mmCIF file of N, CA and C in Angstrom:
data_model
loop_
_atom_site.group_PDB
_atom_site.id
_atom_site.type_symbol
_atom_site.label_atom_id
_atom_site.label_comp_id
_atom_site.label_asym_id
_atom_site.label_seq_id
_atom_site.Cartn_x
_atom_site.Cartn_y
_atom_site.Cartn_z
ATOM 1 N N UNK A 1 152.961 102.268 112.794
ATOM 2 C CA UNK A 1 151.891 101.499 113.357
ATOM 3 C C UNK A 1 150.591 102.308 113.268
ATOM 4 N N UNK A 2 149.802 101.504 113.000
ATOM 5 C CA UNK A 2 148.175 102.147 113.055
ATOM 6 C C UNK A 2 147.938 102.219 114.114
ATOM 7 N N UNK A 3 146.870 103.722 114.818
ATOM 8 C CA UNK A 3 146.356 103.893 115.346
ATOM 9 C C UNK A 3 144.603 103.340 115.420
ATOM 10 N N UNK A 4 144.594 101.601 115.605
ATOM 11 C CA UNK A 4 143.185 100.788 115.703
ATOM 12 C C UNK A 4 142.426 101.676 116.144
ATOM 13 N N UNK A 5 142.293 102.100 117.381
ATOM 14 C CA UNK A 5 141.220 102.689 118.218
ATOM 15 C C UNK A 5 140.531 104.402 117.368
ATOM 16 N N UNK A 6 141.290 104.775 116.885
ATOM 17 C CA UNK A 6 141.042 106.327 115.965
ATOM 18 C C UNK A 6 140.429 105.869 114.810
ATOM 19 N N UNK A 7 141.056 104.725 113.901
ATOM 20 C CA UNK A 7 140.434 103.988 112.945
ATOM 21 C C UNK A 7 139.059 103.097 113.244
ATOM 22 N N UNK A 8 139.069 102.656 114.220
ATOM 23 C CA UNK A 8 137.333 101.984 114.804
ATOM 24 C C UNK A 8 136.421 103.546 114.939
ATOM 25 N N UNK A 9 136.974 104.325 115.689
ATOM 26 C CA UNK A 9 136.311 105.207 115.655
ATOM 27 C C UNK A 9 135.372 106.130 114.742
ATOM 28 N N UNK A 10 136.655 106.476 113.577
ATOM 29 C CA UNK A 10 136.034 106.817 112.478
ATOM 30 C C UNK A 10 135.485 105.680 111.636
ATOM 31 N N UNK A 11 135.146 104.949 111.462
ATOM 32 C CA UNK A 11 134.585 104.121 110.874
ATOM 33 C C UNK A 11 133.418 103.757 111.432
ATOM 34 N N UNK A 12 132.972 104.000 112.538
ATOM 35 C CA UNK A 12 131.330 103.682 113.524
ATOM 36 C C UNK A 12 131.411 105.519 113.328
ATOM 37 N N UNK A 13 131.871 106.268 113.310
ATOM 38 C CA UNK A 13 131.021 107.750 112.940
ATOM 39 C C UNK A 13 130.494 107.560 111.959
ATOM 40 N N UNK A 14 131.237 106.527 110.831
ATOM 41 C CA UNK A 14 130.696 107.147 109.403
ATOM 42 C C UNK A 14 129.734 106.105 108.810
ATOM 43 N N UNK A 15 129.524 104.663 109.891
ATOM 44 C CA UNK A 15 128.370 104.186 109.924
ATOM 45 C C UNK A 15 127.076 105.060 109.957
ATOM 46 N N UNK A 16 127.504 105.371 111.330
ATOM 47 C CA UNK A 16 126.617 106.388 112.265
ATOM 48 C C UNK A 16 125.626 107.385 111.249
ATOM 49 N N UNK A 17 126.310 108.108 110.953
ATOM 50 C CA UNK A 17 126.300 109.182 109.693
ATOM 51 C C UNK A 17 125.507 108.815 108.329
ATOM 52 N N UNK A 18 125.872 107.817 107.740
ATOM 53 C CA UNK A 18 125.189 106.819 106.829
ATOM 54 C C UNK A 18 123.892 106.502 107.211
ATOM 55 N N UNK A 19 123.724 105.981 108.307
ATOM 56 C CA UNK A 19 122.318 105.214 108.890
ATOM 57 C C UNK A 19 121.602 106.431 108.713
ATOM 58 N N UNK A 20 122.100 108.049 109.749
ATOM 59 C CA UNK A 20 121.040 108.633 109.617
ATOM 60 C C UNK A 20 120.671 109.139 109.045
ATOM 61 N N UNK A 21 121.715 109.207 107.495
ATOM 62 C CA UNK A 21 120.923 110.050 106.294
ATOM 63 C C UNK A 21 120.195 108.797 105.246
ATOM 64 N N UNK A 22 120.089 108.026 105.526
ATOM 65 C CA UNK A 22 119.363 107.062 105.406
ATOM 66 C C UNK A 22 117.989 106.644 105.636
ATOM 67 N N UNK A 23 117.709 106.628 106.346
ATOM 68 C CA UNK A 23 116.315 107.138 107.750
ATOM 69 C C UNK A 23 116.104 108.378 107.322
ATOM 70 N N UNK A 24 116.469 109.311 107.349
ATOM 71 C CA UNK A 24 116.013 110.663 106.894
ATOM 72 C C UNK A 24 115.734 110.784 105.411
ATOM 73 N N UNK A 25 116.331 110.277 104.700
ATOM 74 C CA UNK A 25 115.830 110.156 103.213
ATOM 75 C C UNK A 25 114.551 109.030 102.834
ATOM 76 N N UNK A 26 114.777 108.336 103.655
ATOM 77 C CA UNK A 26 113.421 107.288 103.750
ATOM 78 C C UNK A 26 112.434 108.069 104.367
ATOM 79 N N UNK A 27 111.797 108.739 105.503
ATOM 80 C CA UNK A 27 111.227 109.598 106.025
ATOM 81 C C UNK A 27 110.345 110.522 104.888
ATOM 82 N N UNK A 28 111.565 110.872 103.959
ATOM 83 C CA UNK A 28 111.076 111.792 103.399
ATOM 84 C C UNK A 28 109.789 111.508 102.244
ATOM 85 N N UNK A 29 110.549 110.302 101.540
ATOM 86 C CA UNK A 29 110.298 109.559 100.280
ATOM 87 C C UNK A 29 109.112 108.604 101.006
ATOM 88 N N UNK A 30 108.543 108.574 102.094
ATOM 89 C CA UNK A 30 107.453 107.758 101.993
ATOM 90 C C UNK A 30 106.265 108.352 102.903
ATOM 91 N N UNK A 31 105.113 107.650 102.506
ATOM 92 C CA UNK A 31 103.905 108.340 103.123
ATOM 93 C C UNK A 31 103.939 107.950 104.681
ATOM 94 N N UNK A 32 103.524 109.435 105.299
ATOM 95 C CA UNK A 32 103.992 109.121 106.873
ATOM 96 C C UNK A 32 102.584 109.928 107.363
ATOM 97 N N UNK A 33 101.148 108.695 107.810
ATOM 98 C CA UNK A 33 99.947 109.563 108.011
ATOM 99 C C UNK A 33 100.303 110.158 109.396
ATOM 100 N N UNK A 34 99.237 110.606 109.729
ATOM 101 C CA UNK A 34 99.040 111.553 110.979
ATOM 102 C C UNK A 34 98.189 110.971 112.005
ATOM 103 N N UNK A 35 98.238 109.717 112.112
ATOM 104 C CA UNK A 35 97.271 109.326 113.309
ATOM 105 C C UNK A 35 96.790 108.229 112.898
ATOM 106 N N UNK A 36 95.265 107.590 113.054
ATOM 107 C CA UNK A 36 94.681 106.125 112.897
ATOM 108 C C UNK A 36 93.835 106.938 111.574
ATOM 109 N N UNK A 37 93.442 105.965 110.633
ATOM 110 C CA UNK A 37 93.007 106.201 109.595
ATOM 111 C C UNK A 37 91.930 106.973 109.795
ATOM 112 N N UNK A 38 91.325 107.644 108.798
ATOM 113 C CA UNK A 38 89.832 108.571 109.094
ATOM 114 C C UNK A 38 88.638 107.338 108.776
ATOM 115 N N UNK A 39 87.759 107.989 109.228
ATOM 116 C CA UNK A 39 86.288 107.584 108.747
ATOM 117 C C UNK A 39 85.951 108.291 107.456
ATOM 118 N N UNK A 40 85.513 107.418 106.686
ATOM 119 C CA UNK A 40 85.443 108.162 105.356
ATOM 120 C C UNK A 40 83.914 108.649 104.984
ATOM 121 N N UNK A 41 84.119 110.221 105.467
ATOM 122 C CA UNK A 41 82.559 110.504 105.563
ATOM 123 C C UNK A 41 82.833 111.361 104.136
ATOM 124 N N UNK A 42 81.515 112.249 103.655
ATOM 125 C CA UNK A 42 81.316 112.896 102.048
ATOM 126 C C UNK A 42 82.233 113.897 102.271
ATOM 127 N N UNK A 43 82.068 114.769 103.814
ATOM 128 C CA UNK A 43 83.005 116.164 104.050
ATOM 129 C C UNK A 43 84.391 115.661 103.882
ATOM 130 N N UNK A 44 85.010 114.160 104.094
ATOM 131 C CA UNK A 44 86.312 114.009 104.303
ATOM 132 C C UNK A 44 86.892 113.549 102.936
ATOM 133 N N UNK A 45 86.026 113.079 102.163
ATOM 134 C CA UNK A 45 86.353 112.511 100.725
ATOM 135 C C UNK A 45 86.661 114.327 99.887
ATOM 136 N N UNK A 46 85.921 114.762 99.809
ATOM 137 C CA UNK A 46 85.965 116.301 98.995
ATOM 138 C C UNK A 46 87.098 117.019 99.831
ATOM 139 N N UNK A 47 87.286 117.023 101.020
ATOM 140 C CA UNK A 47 88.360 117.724 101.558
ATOM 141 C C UNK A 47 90.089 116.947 101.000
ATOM 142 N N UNK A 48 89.810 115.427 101.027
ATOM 143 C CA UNK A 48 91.051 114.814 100.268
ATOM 144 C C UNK A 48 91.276 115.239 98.823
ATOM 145 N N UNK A 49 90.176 114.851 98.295
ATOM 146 C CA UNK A 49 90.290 115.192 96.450
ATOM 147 C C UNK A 49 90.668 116.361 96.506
ATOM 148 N N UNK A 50 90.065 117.410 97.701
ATOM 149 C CA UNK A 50 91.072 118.809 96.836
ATOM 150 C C UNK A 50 91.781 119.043 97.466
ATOM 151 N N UNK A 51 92.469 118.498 98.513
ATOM 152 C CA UNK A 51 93.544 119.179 99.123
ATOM 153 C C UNK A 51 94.630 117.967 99.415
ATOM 154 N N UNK A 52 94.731 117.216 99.101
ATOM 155 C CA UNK A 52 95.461 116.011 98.734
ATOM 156 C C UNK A 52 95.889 116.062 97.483
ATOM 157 N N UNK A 53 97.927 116.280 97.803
ATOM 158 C CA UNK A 53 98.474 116.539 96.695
ATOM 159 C C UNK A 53 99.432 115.155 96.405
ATOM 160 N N UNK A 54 99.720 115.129 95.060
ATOM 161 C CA UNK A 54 100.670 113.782 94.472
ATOM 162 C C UNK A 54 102.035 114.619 94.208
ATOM 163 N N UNK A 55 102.862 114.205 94.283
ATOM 164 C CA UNK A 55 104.497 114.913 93.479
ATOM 165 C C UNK A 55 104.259 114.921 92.483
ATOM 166 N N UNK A 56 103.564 114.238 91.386
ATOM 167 C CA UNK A 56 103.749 114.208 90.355
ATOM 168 C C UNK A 56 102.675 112.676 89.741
ATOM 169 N N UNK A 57 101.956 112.990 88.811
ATOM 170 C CA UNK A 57 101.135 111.938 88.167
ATOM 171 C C UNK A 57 101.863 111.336 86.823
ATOM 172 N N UNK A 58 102.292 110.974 86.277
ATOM 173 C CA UNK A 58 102.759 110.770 85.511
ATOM 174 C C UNK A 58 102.621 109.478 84.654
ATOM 175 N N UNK A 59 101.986 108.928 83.476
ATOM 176 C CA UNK A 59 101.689 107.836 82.776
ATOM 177 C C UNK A 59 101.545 108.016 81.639
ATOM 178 N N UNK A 60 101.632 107.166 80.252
ATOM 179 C CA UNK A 60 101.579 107.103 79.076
ATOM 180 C C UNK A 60 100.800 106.247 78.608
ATOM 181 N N UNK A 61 99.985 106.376 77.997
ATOM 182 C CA UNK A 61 98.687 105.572 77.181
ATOM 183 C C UNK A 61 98.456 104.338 78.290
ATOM 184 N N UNK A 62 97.532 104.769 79.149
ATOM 185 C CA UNK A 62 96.942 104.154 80.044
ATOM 186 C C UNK A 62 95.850 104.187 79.996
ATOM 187 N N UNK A 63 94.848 102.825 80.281
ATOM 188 C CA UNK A 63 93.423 102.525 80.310
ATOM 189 C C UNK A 63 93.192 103.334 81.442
ATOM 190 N N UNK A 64 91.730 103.149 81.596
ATOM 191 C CA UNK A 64 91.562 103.776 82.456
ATOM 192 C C UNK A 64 91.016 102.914 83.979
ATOM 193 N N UNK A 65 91.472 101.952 83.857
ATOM 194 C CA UNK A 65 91.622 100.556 84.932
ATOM 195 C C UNK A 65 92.969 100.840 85.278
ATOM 196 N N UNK A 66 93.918 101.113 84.294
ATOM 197 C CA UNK A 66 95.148 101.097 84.974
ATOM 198 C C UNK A 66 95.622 102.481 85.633
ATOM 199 N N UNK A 67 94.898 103.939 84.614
ATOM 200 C CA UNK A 67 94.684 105.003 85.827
ATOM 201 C C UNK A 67 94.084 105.341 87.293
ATOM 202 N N UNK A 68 93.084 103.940 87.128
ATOM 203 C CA UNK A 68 92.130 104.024 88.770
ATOM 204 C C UNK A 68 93.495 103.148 89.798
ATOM 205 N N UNK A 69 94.256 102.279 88.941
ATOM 206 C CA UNK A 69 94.838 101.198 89.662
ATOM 207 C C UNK A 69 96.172 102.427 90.318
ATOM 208 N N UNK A 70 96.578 103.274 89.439
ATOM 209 C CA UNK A 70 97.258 104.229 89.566
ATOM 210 C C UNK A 70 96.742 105.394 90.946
ATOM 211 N N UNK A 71 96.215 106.112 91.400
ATOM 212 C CA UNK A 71 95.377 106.655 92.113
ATOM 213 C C UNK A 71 95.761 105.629 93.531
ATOM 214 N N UNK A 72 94.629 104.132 93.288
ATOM 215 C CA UNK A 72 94.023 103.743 94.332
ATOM 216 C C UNK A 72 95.670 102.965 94.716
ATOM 217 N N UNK A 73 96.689 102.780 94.286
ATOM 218 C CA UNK A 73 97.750 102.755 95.062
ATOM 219 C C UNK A 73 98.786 103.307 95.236
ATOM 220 N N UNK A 74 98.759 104.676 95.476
ATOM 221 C CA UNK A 74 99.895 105.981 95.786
ATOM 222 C C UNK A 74 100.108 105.924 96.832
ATOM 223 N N UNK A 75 99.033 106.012 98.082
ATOM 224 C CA UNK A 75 99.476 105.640 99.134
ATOM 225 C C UNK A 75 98.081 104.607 99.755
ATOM 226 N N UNK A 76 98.974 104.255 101.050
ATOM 227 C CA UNK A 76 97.582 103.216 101.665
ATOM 228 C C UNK A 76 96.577 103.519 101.704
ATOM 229 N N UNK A 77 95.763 102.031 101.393
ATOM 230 C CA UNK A 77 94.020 102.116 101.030
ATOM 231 C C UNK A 77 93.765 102.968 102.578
ATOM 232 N N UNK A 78 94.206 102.447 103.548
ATOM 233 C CA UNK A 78 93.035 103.061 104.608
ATOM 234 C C UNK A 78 92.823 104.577 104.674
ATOM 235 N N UNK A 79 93.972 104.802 104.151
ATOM 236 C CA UNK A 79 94.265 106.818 103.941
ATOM 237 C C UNK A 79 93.883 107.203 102.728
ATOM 238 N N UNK A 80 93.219 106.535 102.068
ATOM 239 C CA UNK A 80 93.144 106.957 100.318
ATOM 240 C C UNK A 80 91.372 106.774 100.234
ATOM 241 N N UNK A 81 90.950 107.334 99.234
ATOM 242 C CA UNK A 81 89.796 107.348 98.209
ATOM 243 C C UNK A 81 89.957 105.809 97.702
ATOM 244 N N UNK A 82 89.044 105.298 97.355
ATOM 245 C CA UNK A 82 88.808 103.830 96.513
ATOM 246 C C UNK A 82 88.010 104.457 95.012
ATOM 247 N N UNK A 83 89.195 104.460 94.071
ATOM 248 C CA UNK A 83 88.357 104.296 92.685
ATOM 249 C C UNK A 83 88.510 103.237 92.469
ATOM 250 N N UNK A 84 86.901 103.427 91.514
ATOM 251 C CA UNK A 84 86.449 102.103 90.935
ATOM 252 C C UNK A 84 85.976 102.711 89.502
ATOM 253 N N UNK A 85 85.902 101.592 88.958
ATOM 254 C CA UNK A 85 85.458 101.972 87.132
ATOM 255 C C UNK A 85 84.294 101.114 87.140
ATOM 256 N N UNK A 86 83.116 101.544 86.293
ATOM 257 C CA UNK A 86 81.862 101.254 86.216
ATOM 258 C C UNK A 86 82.121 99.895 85.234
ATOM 259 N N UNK A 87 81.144 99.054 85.599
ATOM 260 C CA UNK A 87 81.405 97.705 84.718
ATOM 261 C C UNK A 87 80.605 98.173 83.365
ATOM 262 N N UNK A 88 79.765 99.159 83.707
ATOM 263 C CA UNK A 88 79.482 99.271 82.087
ATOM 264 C C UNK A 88 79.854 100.232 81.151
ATOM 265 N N UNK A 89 81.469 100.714 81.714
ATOM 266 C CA UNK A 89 82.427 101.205 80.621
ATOM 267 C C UNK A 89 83.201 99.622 80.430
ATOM 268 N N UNK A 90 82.856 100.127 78.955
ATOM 269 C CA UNK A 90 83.625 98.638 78.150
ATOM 270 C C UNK A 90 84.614 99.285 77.078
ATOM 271 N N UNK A 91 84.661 100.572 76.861
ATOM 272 C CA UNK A 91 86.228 101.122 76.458
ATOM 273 C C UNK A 91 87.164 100.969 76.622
ATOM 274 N N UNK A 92 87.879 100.146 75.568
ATOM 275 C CA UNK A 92 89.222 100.117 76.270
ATOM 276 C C UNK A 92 90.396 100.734 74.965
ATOM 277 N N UNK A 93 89.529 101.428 74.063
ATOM 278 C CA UNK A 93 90.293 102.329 72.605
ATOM 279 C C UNK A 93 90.511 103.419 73.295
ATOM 280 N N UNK A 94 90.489 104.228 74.446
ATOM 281 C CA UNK A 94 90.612 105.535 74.732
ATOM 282 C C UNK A 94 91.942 104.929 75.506
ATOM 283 N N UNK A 95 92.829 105.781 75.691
ATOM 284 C CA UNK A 95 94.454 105.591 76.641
ATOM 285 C C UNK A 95 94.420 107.021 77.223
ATOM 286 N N UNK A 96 95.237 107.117 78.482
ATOM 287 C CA UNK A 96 94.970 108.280 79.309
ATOM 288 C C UNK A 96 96.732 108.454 79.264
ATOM 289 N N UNK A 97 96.678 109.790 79.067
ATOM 290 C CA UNK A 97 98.806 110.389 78.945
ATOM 291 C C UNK A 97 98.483 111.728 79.947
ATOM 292 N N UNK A 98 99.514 111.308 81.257
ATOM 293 C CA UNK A 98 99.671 112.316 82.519
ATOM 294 C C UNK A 98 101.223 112.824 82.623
ATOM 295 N N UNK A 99 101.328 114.067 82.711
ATOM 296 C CA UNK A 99 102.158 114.505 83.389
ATOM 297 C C UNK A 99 102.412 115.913 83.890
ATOM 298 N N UNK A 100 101.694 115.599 84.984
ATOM 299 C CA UNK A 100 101.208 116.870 86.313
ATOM 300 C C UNK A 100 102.143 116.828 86.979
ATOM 301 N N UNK A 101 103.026 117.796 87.678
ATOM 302 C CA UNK A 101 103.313 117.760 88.708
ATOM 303 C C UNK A 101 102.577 118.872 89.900
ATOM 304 N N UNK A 102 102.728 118.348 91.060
ATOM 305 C CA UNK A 102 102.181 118.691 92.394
ATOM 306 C C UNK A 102 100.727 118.627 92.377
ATOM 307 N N UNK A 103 99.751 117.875 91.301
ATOM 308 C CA UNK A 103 98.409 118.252 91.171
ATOM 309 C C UNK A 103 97.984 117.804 92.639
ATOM 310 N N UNK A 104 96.195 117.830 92.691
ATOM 311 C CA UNK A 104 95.570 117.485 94.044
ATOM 312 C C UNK A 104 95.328 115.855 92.955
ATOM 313 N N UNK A 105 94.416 115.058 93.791
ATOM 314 C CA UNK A 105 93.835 114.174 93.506
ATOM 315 C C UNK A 105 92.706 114.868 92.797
ATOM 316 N N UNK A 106 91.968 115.492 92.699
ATOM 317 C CA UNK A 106 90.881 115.901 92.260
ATOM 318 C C UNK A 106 91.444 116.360 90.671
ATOM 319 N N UNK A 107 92.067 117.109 90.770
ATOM 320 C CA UNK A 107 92.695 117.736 89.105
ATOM 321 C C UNK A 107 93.036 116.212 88.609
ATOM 322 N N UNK A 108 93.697 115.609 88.900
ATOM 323 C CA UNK A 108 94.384 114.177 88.660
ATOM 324 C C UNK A 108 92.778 113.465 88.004
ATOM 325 N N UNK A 109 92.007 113.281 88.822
ATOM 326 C CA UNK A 109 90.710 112.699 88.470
ATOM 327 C C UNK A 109 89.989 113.224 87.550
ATOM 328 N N UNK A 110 89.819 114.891 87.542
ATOM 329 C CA UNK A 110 89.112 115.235 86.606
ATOM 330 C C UNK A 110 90.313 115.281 85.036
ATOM 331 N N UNK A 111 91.385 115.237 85.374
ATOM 332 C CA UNK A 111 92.069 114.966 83.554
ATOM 333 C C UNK A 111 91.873 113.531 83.364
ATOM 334 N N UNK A 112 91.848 112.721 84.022
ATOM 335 C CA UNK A 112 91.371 111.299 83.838
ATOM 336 C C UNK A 112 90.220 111.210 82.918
ATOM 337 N N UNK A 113 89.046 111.970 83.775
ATOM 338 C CA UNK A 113 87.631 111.670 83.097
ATOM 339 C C UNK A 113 87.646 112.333 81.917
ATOM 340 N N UNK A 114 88.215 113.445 81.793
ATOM 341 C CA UNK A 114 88.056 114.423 80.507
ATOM 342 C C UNK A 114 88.831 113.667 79.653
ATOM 343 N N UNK A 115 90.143 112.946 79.717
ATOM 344 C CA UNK A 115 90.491 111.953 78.285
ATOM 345 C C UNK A 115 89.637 110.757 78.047
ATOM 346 N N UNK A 116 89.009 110.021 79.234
ATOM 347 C CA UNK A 116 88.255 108.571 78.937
ATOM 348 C C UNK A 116 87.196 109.151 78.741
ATOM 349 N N UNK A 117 86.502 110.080 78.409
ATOM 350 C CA UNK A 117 85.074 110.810 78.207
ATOM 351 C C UNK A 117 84.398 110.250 79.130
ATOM 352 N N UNK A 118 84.378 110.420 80.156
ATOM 353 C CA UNK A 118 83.832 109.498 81.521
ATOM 354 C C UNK A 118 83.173 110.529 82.081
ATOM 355 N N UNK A 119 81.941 109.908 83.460
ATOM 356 C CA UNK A 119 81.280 110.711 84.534
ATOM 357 C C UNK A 119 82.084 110.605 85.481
ATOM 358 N N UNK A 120 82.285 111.205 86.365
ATOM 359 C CA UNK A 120 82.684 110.927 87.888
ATOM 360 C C UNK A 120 81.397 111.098 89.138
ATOM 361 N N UNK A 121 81.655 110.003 89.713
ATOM 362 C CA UNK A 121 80.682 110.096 90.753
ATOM 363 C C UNK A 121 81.100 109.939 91.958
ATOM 364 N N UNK A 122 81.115 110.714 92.853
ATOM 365 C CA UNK A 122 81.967 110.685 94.311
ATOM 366 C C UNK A 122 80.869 110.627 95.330
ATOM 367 N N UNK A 123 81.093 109.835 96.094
ATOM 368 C CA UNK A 123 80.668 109.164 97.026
ATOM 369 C C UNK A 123 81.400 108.839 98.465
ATOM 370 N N UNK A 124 80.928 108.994 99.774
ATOM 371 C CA UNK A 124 81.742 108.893 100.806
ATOM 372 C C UNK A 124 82.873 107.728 100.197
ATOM 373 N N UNK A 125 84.013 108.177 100.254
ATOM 374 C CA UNK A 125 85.269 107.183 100.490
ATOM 375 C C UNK A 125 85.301 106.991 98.776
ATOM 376 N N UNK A 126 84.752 107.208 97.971
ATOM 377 C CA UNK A 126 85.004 106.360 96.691
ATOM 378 C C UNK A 126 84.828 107.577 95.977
ATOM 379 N N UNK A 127 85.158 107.090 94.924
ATOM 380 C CA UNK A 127 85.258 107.915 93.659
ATOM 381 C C UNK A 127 85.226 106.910 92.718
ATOM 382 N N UNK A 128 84.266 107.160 91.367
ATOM 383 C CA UNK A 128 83.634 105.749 90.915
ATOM 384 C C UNK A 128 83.968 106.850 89.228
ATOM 385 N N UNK A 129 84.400 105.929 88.113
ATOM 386 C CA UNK A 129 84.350 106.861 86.169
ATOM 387 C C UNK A 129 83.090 105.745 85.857
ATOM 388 N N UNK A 130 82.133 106.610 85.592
ATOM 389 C CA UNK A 130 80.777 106.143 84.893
ATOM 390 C C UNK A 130 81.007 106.684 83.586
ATOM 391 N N UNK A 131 80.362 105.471 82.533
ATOM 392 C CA UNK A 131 79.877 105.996 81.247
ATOM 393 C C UNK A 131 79.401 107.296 80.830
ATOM 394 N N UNK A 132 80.327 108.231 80.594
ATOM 395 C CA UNK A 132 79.133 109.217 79.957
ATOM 396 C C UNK A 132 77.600 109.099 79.933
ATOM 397 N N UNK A 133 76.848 109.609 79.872
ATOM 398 C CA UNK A 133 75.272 109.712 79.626
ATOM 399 C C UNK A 133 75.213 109.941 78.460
ATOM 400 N N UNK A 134 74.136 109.207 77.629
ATOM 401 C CA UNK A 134 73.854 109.283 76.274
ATOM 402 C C UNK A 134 74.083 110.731 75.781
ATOM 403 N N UNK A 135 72.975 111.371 76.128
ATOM 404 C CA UNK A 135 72.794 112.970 76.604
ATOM 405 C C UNK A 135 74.048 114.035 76.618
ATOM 406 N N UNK A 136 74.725 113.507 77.560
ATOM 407 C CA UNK A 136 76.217 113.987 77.540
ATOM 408 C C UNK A 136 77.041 114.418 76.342
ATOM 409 N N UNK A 137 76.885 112.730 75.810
ATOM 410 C CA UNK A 137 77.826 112.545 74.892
ATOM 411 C C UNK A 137 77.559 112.955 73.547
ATOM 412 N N UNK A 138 76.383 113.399 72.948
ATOM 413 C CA UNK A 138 75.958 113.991 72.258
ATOM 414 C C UNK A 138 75.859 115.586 72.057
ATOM 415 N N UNK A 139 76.041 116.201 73.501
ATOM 416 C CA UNK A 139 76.310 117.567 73.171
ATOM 417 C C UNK A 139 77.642 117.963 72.624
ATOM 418 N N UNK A 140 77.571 119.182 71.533
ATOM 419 C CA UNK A 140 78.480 119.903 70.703
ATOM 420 C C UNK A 140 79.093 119.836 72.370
ATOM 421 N N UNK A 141 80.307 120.313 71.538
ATOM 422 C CA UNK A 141 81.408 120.844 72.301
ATOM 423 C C UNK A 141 81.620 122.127 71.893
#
């Protein structure tokens, strides 16, 4: 005869057990902020870009709409930088190929601009890829 009650038992431990490495692996694997969102002042944008790290960036011949789209949803808007791409980049022959691991957002942004030959312009809360400058784009390398 089975012992039911030893068998219920172990079987709600190993629920038990399951759930909480479950929860703990979720914990780990997702963004968990620290309080109510910030105010996105110039000191708090430059303190994110460089000290705000990704696991890993990683993409293959990507525009550079779909690298900003990349960025602006890693984790939630209210905790994040807002890139935007200038309406008067109309490139869409340049493709962007990532694979950083642990970079900041800032390294992440500046290999962005350096493959789309782009400006960056940072601004409280945003971070904006402008057209090169004529000027720019004409100096030797």
């Amino acid at each position: 005869m089975i012992d039911t009650g030893r068998f219920l038992w172990s079987r709600v431990i190993t629920f038990v057990v399951i759930a909480l490495l479950t929860v703990e692996v979720s914990s780990v694997s997702a963004f968990d902020p620290e309080g109510p969102p910030p105010q996105k002042t110039m000191e708090w944008t430059c303190r994110f870009l460089g000290s705000g790290r990704m696991a890993a960036a990683n993409f293959q011949n990507a525009t550079i709409w779909e690298a900003a789209e990349f960025l602006s949803t890693y984790i939630p808007t209210s905790y994040n930088v807002t890139y935007r791409v200038d309406d008067a980049l109309d490139d869409t022959t340049r493709h962007i190929s990532l694979d950083l691991k642990d970079p900041t957002f800032f390294e992440v942004v500046a290999e962005i601009a350096r493959q789309s030959e782009t400006d960056i312009l940072i601004s409280s809360g945003q971070v904006t890829f402008k057209k090169r400058s004529a000027a720019e784009a004409t100096k030797p390398k």
